[in-house]
XYZ file of C-alpha atoms in Angstrom:
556
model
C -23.976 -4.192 -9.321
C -22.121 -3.441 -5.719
C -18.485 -1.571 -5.927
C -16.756 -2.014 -2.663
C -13.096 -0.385 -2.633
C -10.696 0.473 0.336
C -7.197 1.066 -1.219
C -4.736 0.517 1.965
C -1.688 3.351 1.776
C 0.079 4.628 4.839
C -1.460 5.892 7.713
C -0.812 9.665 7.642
C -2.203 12.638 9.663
C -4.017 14.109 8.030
C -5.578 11.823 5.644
C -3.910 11.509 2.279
C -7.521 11.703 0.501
C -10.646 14.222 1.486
C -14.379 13.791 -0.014
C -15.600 15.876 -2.018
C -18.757 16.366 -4.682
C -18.422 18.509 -7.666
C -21.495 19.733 -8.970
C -21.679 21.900 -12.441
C -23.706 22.734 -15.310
C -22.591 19.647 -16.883
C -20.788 17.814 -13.912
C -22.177 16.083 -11.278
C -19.410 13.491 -9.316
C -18.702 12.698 -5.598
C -16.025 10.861 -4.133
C -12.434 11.082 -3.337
C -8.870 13.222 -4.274
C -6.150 14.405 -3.197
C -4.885 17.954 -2.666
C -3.902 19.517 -5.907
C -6.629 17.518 -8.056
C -9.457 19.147 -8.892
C -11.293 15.947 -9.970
C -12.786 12.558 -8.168
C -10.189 10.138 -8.214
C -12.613 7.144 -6.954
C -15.666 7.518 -6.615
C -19.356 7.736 -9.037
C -21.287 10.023 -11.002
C -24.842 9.259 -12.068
C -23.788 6.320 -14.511
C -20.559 4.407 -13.158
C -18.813 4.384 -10.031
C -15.320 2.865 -10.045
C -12.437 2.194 -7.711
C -8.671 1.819 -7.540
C -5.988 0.396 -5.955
C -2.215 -0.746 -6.486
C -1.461 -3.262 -10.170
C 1.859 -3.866 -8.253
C 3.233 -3.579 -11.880
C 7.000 -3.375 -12.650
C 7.400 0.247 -14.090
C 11.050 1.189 -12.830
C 14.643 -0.611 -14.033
C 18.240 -0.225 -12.815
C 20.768 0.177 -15.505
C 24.664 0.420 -14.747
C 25.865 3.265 -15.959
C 29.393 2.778 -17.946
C 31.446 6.462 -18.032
C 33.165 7.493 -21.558
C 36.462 6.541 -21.313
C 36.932 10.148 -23.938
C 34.903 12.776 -21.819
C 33.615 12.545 -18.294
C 30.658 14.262 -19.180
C 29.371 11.450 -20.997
C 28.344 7.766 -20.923
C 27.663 5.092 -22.965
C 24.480 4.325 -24.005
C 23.377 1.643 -26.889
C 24.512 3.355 -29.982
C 27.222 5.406 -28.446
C 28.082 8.275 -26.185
C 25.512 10.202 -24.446
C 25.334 13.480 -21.850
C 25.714 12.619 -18.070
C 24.153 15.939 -17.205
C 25.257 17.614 -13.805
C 23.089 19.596 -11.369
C 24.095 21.230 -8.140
C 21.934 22.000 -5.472
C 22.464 23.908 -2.119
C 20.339 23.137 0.853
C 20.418 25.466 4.174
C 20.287 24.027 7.546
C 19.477 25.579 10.286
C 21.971 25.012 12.717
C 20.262 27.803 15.484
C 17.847 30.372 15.941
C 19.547 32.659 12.885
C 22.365 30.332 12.100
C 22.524 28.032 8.624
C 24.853 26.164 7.415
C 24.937 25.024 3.525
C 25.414 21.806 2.132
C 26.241 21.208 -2.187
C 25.055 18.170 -3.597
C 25.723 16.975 -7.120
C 22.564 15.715 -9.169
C 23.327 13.946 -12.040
C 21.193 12.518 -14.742
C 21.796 10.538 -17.958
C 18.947 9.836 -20.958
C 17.532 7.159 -18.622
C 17.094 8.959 -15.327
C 19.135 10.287 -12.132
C 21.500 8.513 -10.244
C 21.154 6.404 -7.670
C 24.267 7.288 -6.304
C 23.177 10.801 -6.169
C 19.242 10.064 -4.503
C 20.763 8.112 -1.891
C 24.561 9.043 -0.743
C 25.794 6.123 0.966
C 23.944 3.812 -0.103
C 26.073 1.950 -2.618
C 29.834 0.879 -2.198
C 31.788 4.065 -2.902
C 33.252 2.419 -5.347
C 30.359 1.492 -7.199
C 29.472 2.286 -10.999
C 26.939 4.969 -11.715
C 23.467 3.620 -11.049
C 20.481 5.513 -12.763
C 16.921 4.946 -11.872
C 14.407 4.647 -14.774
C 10.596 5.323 -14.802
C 8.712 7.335 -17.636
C 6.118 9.214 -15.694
C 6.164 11.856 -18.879
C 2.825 12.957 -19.541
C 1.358 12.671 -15.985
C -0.070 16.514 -16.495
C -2.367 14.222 -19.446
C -3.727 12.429 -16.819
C -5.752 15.373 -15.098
C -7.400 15.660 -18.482
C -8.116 11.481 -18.569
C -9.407 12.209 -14.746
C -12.080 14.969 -15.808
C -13.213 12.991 -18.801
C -13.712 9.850 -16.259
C -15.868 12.033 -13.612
C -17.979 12.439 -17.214
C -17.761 8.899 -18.313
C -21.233 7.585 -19.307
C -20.666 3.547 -19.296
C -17.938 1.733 -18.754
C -16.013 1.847 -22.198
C -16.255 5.663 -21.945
C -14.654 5.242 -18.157
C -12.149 3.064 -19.165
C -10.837 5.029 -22.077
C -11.090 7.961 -20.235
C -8.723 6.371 -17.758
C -6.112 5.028 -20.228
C -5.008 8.654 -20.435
C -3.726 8.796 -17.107
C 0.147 7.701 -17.382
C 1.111 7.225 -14.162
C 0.620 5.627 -11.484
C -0.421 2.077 -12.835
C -3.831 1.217 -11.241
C -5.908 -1.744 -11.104
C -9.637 -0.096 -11.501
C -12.870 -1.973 -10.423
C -16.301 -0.426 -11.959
C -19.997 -0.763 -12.388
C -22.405 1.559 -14.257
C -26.297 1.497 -13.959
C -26.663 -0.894 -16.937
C -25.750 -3.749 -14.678
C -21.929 -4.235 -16.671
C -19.416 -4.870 -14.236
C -15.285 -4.218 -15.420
C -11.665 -4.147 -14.798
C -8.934 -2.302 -16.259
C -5.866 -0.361 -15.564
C -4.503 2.951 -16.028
C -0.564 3.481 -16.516
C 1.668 2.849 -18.998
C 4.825 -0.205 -18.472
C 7.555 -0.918 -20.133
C 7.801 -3.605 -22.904
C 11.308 -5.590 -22.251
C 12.026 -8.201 -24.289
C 15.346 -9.692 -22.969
C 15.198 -9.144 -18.888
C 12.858 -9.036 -16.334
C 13.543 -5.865 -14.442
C 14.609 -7.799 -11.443
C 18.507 -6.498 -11.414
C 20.575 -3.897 -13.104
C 20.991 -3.958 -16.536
C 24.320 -2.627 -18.746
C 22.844 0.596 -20.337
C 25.278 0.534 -23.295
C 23.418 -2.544 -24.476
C 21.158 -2.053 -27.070
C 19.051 -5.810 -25.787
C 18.007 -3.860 -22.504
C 16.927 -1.010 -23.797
C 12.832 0.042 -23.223
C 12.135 -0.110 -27.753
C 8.361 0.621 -25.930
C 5.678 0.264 -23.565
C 2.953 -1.937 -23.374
C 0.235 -1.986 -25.399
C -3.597 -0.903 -24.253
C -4.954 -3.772 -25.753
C -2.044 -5.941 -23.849
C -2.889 -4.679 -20.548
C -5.287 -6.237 -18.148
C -9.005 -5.919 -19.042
C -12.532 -7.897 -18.610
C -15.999 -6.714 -18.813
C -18.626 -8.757 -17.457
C -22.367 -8.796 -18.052
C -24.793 -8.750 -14.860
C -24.099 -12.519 -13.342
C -19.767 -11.754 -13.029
C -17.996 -11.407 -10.003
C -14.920 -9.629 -10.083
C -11.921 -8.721 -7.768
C -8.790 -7.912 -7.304
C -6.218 -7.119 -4.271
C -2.872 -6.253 -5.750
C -2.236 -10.071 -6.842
C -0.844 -11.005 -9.953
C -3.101 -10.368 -13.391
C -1.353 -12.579 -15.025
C 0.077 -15.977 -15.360
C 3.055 -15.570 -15.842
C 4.493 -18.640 -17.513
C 1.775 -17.980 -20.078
C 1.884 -14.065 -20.028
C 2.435 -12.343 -23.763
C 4.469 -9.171 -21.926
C 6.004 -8.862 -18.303
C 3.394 -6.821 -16.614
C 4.514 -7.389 -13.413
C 7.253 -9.525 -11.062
C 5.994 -9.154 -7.500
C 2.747 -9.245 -5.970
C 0.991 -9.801 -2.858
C 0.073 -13.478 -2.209
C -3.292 -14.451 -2.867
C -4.445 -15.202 0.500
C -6.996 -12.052 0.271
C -7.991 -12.578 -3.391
C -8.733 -15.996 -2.096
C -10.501 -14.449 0.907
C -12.653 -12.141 -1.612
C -13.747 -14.629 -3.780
C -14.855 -17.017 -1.153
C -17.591 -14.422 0.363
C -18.843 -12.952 -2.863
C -18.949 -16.607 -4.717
C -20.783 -17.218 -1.697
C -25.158 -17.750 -1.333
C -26.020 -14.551 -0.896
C -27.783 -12.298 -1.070
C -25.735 -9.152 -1.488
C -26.069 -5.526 -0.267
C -23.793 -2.380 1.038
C -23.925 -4.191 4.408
C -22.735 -7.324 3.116
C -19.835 -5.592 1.119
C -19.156 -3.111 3.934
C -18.525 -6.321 6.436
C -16.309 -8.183 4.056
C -14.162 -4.991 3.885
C -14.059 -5.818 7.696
C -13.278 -9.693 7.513
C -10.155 -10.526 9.751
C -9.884 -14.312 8.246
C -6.202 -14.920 7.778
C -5.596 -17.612 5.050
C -1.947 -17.629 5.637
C -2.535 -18.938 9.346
C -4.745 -21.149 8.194
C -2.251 -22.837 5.637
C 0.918 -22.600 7.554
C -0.428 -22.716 11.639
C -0.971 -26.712 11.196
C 2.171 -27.402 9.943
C 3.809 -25.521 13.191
C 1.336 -27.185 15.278
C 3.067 -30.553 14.070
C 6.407 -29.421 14.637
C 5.257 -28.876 17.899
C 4.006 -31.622 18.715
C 7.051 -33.194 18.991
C 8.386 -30.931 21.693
C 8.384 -30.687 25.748
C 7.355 -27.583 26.835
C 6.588 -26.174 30.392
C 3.522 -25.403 31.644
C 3.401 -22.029 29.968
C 4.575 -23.411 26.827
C 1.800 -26.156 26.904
C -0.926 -23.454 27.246
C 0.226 -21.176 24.506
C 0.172 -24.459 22.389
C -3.087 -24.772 23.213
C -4.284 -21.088 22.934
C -2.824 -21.742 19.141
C -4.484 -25.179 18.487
C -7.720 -23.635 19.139
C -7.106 -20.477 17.228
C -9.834 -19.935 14.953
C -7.367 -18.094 12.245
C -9.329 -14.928 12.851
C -7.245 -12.097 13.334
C -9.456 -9.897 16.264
C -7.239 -7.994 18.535
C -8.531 -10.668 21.447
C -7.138 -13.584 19.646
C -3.880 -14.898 21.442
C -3.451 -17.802 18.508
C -2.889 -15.176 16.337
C -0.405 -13.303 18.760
C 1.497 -16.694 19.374
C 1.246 -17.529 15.624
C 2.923 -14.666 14.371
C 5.192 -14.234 16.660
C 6.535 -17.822 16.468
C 6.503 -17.354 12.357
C 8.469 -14.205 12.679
C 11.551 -15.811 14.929
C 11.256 -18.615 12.756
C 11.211 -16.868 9.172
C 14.569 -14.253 10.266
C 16.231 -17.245 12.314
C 16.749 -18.520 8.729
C 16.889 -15.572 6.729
C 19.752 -14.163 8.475
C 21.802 -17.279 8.263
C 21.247 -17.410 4.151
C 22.115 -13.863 4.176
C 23.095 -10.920 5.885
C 23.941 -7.065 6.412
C 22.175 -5.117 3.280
C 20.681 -7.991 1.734
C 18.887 -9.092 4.681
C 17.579 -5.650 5.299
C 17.074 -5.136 1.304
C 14.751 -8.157 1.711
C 12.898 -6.843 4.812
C 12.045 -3.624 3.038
C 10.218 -5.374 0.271
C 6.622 -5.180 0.114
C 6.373 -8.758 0.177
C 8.598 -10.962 1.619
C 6.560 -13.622 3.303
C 5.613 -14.760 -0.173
C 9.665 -16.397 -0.001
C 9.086 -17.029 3.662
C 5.742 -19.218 3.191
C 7.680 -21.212 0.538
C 9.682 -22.126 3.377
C 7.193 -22.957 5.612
C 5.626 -25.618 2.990
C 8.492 -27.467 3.069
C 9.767 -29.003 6.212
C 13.106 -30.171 4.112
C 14.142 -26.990 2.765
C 17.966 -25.874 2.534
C 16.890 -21.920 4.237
C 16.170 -24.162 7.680
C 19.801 -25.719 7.667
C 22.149 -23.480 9.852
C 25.332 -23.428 7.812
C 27.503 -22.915 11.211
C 26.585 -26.376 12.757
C 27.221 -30.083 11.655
C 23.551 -30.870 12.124
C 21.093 -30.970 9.327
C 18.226 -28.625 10.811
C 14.968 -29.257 9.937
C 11.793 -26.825 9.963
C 10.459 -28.258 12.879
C 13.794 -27.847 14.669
C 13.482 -23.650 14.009
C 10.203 -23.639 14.446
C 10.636 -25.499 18.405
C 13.368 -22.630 19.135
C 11.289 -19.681 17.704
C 8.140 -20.793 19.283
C 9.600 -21.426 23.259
C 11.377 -17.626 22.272
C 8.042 -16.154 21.470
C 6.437 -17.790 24.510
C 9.475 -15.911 27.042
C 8.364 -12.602 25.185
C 4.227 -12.767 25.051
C 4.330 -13.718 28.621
C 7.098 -11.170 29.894
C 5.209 -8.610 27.952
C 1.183 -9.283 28.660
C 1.177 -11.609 31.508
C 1.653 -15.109 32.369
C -1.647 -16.887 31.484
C -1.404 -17.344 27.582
C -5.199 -17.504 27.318
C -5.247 -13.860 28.061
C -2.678 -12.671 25.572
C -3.983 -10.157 22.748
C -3.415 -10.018 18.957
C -4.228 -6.316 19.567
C -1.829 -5.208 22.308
C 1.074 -6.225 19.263
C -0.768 -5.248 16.492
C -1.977 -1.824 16.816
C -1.833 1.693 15.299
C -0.665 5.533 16.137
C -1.581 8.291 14.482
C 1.172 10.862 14.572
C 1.263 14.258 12.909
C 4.425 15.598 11.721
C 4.311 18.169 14.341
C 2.793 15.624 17.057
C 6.067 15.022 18.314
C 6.260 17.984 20.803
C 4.943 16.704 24.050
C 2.627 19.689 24.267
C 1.468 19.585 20.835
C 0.449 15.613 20.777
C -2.843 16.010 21.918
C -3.665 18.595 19.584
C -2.622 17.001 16.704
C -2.228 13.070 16.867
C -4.743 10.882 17.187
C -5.311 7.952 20.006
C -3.254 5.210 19.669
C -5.548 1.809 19.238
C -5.878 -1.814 18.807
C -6.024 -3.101 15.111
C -7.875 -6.247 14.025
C -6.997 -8.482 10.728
C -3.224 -8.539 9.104
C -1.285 -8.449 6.293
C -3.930 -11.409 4.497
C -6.769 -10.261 5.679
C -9.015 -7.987 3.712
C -9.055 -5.546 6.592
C -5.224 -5.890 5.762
C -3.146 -3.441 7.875
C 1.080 -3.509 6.591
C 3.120 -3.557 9.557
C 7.336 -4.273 9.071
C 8.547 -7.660 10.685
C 12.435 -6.234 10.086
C 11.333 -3.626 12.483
C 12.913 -5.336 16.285
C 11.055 -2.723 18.677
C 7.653 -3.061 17.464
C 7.414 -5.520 14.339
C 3.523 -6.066 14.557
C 2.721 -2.197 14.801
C 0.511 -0.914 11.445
C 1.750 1.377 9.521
C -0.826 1.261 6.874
C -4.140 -0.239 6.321
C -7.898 1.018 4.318
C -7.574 5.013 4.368
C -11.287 4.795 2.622
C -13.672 2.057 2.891
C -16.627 3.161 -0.061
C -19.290 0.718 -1.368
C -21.997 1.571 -3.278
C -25.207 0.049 -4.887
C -25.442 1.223 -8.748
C -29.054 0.732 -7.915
C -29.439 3.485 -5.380
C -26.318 5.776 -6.113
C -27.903 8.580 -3.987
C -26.898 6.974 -0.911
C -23.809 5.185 -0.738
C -21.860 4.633 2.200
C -18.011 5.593 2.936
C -15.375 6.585 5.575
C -11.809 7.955 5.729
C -9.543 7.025 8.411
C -9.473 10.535 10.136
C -11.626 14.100 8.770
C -12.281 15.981 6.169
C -9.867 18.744 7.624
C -6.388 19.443 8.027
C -6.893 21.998 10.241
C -6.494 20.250 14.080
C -8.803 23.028 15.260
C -11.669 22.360 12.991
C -14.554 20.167 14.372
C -13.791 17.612 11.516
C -10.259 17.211 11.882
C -10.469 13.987 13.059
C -14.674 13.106 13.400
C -14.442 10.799 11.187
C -12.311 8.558 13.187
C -14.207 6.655 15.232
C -16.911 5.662 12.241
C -13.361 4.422 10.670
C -11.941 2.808 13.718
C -15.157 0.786 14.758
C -15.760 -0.636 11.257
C -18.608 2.099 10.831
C -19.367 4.452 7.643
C -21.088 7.595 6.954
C -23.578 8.354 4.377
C -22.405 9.465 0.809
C -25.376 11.732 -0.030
C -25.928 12.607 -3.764
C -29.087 14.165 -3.474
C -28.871 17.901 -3.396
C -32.480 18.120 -1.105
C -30.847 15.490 1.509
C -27.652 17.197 1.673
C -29.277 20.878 1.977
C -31.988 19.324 4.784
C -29.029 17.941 7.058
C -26.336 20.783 6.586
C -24.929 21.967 9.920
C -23.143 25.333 8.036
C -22.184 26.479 4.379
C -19.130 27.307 3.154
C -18.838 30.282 0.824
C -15.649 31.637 -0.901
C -15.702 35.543 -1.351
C -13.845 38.136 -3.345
C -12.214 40.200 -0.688
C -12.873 43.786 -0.739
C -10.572 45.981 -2.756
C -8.696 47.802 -0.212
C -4.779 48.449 0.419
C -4.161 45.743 2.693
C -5.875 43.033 0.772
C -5.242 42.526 -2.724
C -8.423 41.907 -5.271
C -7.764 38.822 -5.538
C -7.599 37.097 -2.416
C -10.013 34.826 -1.514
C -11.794 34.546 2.193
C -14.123 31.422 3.224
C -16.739 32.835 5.199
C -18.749 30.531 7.329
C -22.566 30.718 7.945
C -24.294 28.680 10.096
């Protein structure tokens, strides 16, 4: 089998994830973690590799909260009074050089979880009813144990049980082992509700909305498949959910990119870690290939200028690839976006339509829309007319024309995909002029989308810079069970955090230009292409040093 896995997350400086290859007595595992964990997260040993990436399963309800009309101190929950426990917490805030101020907030909890009204002051109607926020992440210290017993596993049944011990987050994870058996499971635990969907707030004192569990294993999503299966998965739904036995999830991401995925490995073949590597890099975008013809009849019924007529040309011979040269897919997007909030914001406005902005996936409503040249979103309520899709789409397309060409230039066969769509690295501490150099990285065109498997998020609420990404693949990793010594990966920036260390940031360009580095897992090739060796030393006992502090000396 091949195991190709690039989980997208936010672009952060530096990387969320570093590399790293444990090697023991009994252990011997590379691949990826975070800070804190001690053990490979994704990544293979000598008998299974395995990825991971989002479920997009529903673990987190609202409940409205409904105070004790006897004590304060208490609500009602489904069989009677329970505590509303209070916590107070000071923060200092530096006002100047040696001057703080102090600020109290009140933290209060009840049996399901804190208060919304608490997390986030303001953001509720002040006279709103208590909110609390509930998601069991209770034994997540388990899952450490579930991780070590994983970077051990054997085959895949001893990976995949090894995995079920880690609580939270829920995970879709992709593996292989050397026996040619190719799986998917999940790790995670979600709540069983049997009378609501988790979609709105629920009356805590009512025994019906209560959590009575969670999920079953055996319930949760699982297939093992012998050496001819194919599997993926990229954070679409598991199941179908007319048909589903439990509620494992109630949003996903469209399937344009499962759709994508399935349509290069169900291809001829044959396959290899090149083949796997460039379909991590595929910038097809399925939803411009569904929805761009049905603009490109809308607009056919339209007079345009002479710029206008060229940008509807530029988009009739868009190839729906999403490379940062393409101006179809500039003028495509840009002409979906006016369209898309031009009716959004007359069906709602104010919170909601930001609330429905900041989902993860709103253009799944949006392209619902789109199908349907009748639908009720495209009628403006403030005018006698009966709008029409095509009528929005006419107006959003002429205003996306005025703002490509007073942004790039006039000629709309020179507009660029990439001078929208594109990326900045910024440290937390990049924003001082003098310090940007140092520690952010150079800003860049970005190929592909939000379908495309080298999917990069970017916000289309956001007015300044709507196409910008904001997330995309921190690690792109395949690897061939069949060779495991020399797999091939890539993280978006270094293996340090340190902006003075040589690999701060060499990793970057590999990442940037769709190129990987090798994952040695041969002790020999790693020792013959070394550049220096890391050792960690007791410190000498002496009065300024305590025993046990530990220095890195470097040898070259």
């Amino acid at each position: 089998p091949i195991l190709a896995n690039d989980p997208h997350l936010t672009h952060l400086v530096p990387s969320m994830f570093y590399q790293q290859h444990l090697t023991t007595p009994d252990l011997d595992v590379i691949g990826i973690t975070v800070p804190g964990v001690p053990y490979v997260l994704i990544g293979h040993n000598r008998h299974v590799a395995w990825g991971l990436t989002s479920a997009v399963a529903d673990v987190c309800d609202l409940y409205l909260e409904k105070p004790s009309p006897e004590n304060p101190a208490e609500v009602m929950g489904p069989v009677g009074p329970e505590p509303l426990v209070r916590e107070s917490v000071v923060v200092r805030i530096r006002e100047k050089k040696n001057s703080f101020t102090s600020r109290r907030f009140a933290l209060r909890r009840t049996r399901r979880g804190p208060l919304l009204n608490d997390l986030y002051p303001g953001l509720l109607p002040e006279r709103a009813p208590p909110v609390s926020v509930r998601w069991d992440i209770r034994g997540v210290a388990e899952g450490f144990a579930g991780y070590r017993s994983a970077n051990l596993a054997t085959d895949l049944d001893s990976l995949f049980t090894a995995l079920h011990q880690v609580k939270a987050p829920v995970n879709t994870v992709l593996a292989a082992d050397t026996t040619g058996a190719i799986g998917l499971s999940t790790t995670g635990r979600v709540p069983l509700r049997r009378h609501h969907r988790g979609t709105f707030p629920v009356p805590a004192w009512q025994p019906e909305y209560d959590w009575p569990q969670m999920i079953d294993t055996d319930k949760m999503p699982k297939v093992i498949a012998g050496k001819e299966g194919k599997l993926a998965h990229a954070n679409n739904l598991m199941f179908d959910m007319s048909r589903s036995p439990v509620l494992f999830q109630v949003d996903s991401a469209p399937s344009y990119r499962l759709e994508r995925s399935l349509e290069l490995i169900e291809g001829p073949g044959p396959y290899s870690t090149e083949t796997e590597l460039q379909h991590q890099l595929d910038v097809q975008l399925l939803r411009g290939r569904k929805i761009a013809p049905m603009l490109l009849a809308d607009l056919a019924e339209g007079e345009w200028n002479d710029t206008e007529r060229a940008a509807l040309e530029a988009l009739r011979a868009w190839d729906y690839q999403g490379a940062p040269d393409r101006p179809g897919a500039a003028i495509f997007f840009s002409t979906y976006r006016h369209a898309a909030l031009t009716a959004l914001c007359d069906e709602v406005s104010g919170r909601a339509y930001a609330f429905i902005l900041a989902l993860p996936y709103p253009y799944v409503a949006f392209d619902h829309w789109f199908l349907d040249a009748e639908n009720p979103a495209w009628d403006h309520r403030g005018t006698p007319a009966v709008e029409r899709r095509g009528d929005v789409v006419r107006a959003a397309f002429a205003k996306s024309v005025r703002e490509l060409a007073q942004a790039q230039e006039p000629d709309p066969s020179a507009w660029r995909w990439g001078a929208l769509h594109f990326r900045e690295f910024k440290h937390l501490f990049g924003s001082k002029k003098a310090l940007s150099k140092v520690f952010n990285l150079p800003r860049s065109e970005v190929a592909g989308g939000e379908d495309a498997l080298a999917r990069s998020h970017f916000a289309l609420g956001n007015d300044e810079t709507p196409f910008r990404s904001v997330g995309g693949a921190v690690l792109r990793m395949v690897i061939d069970l069949a060779d495991l010594e020399h797999g091939r990966w890539v993280i978006e920036t270094g293996a340090s955090g340190w902006p003075g260390s040589p690999h701060y940031q060499d990793q970057h360009e590999l990442w940037r230009d769709g190129q990987t580095a090798p994952m040695l897992f041969n002790w020999d090739e790693i020792s013959a292409s070394k550049t220096a060796i890391l050792s960690l030393e007791p410190a000498p006992d002496n009065e300024d040093q305590p025993p046990d502090t530990v220095e890195p000396v470097v040898t070259p």
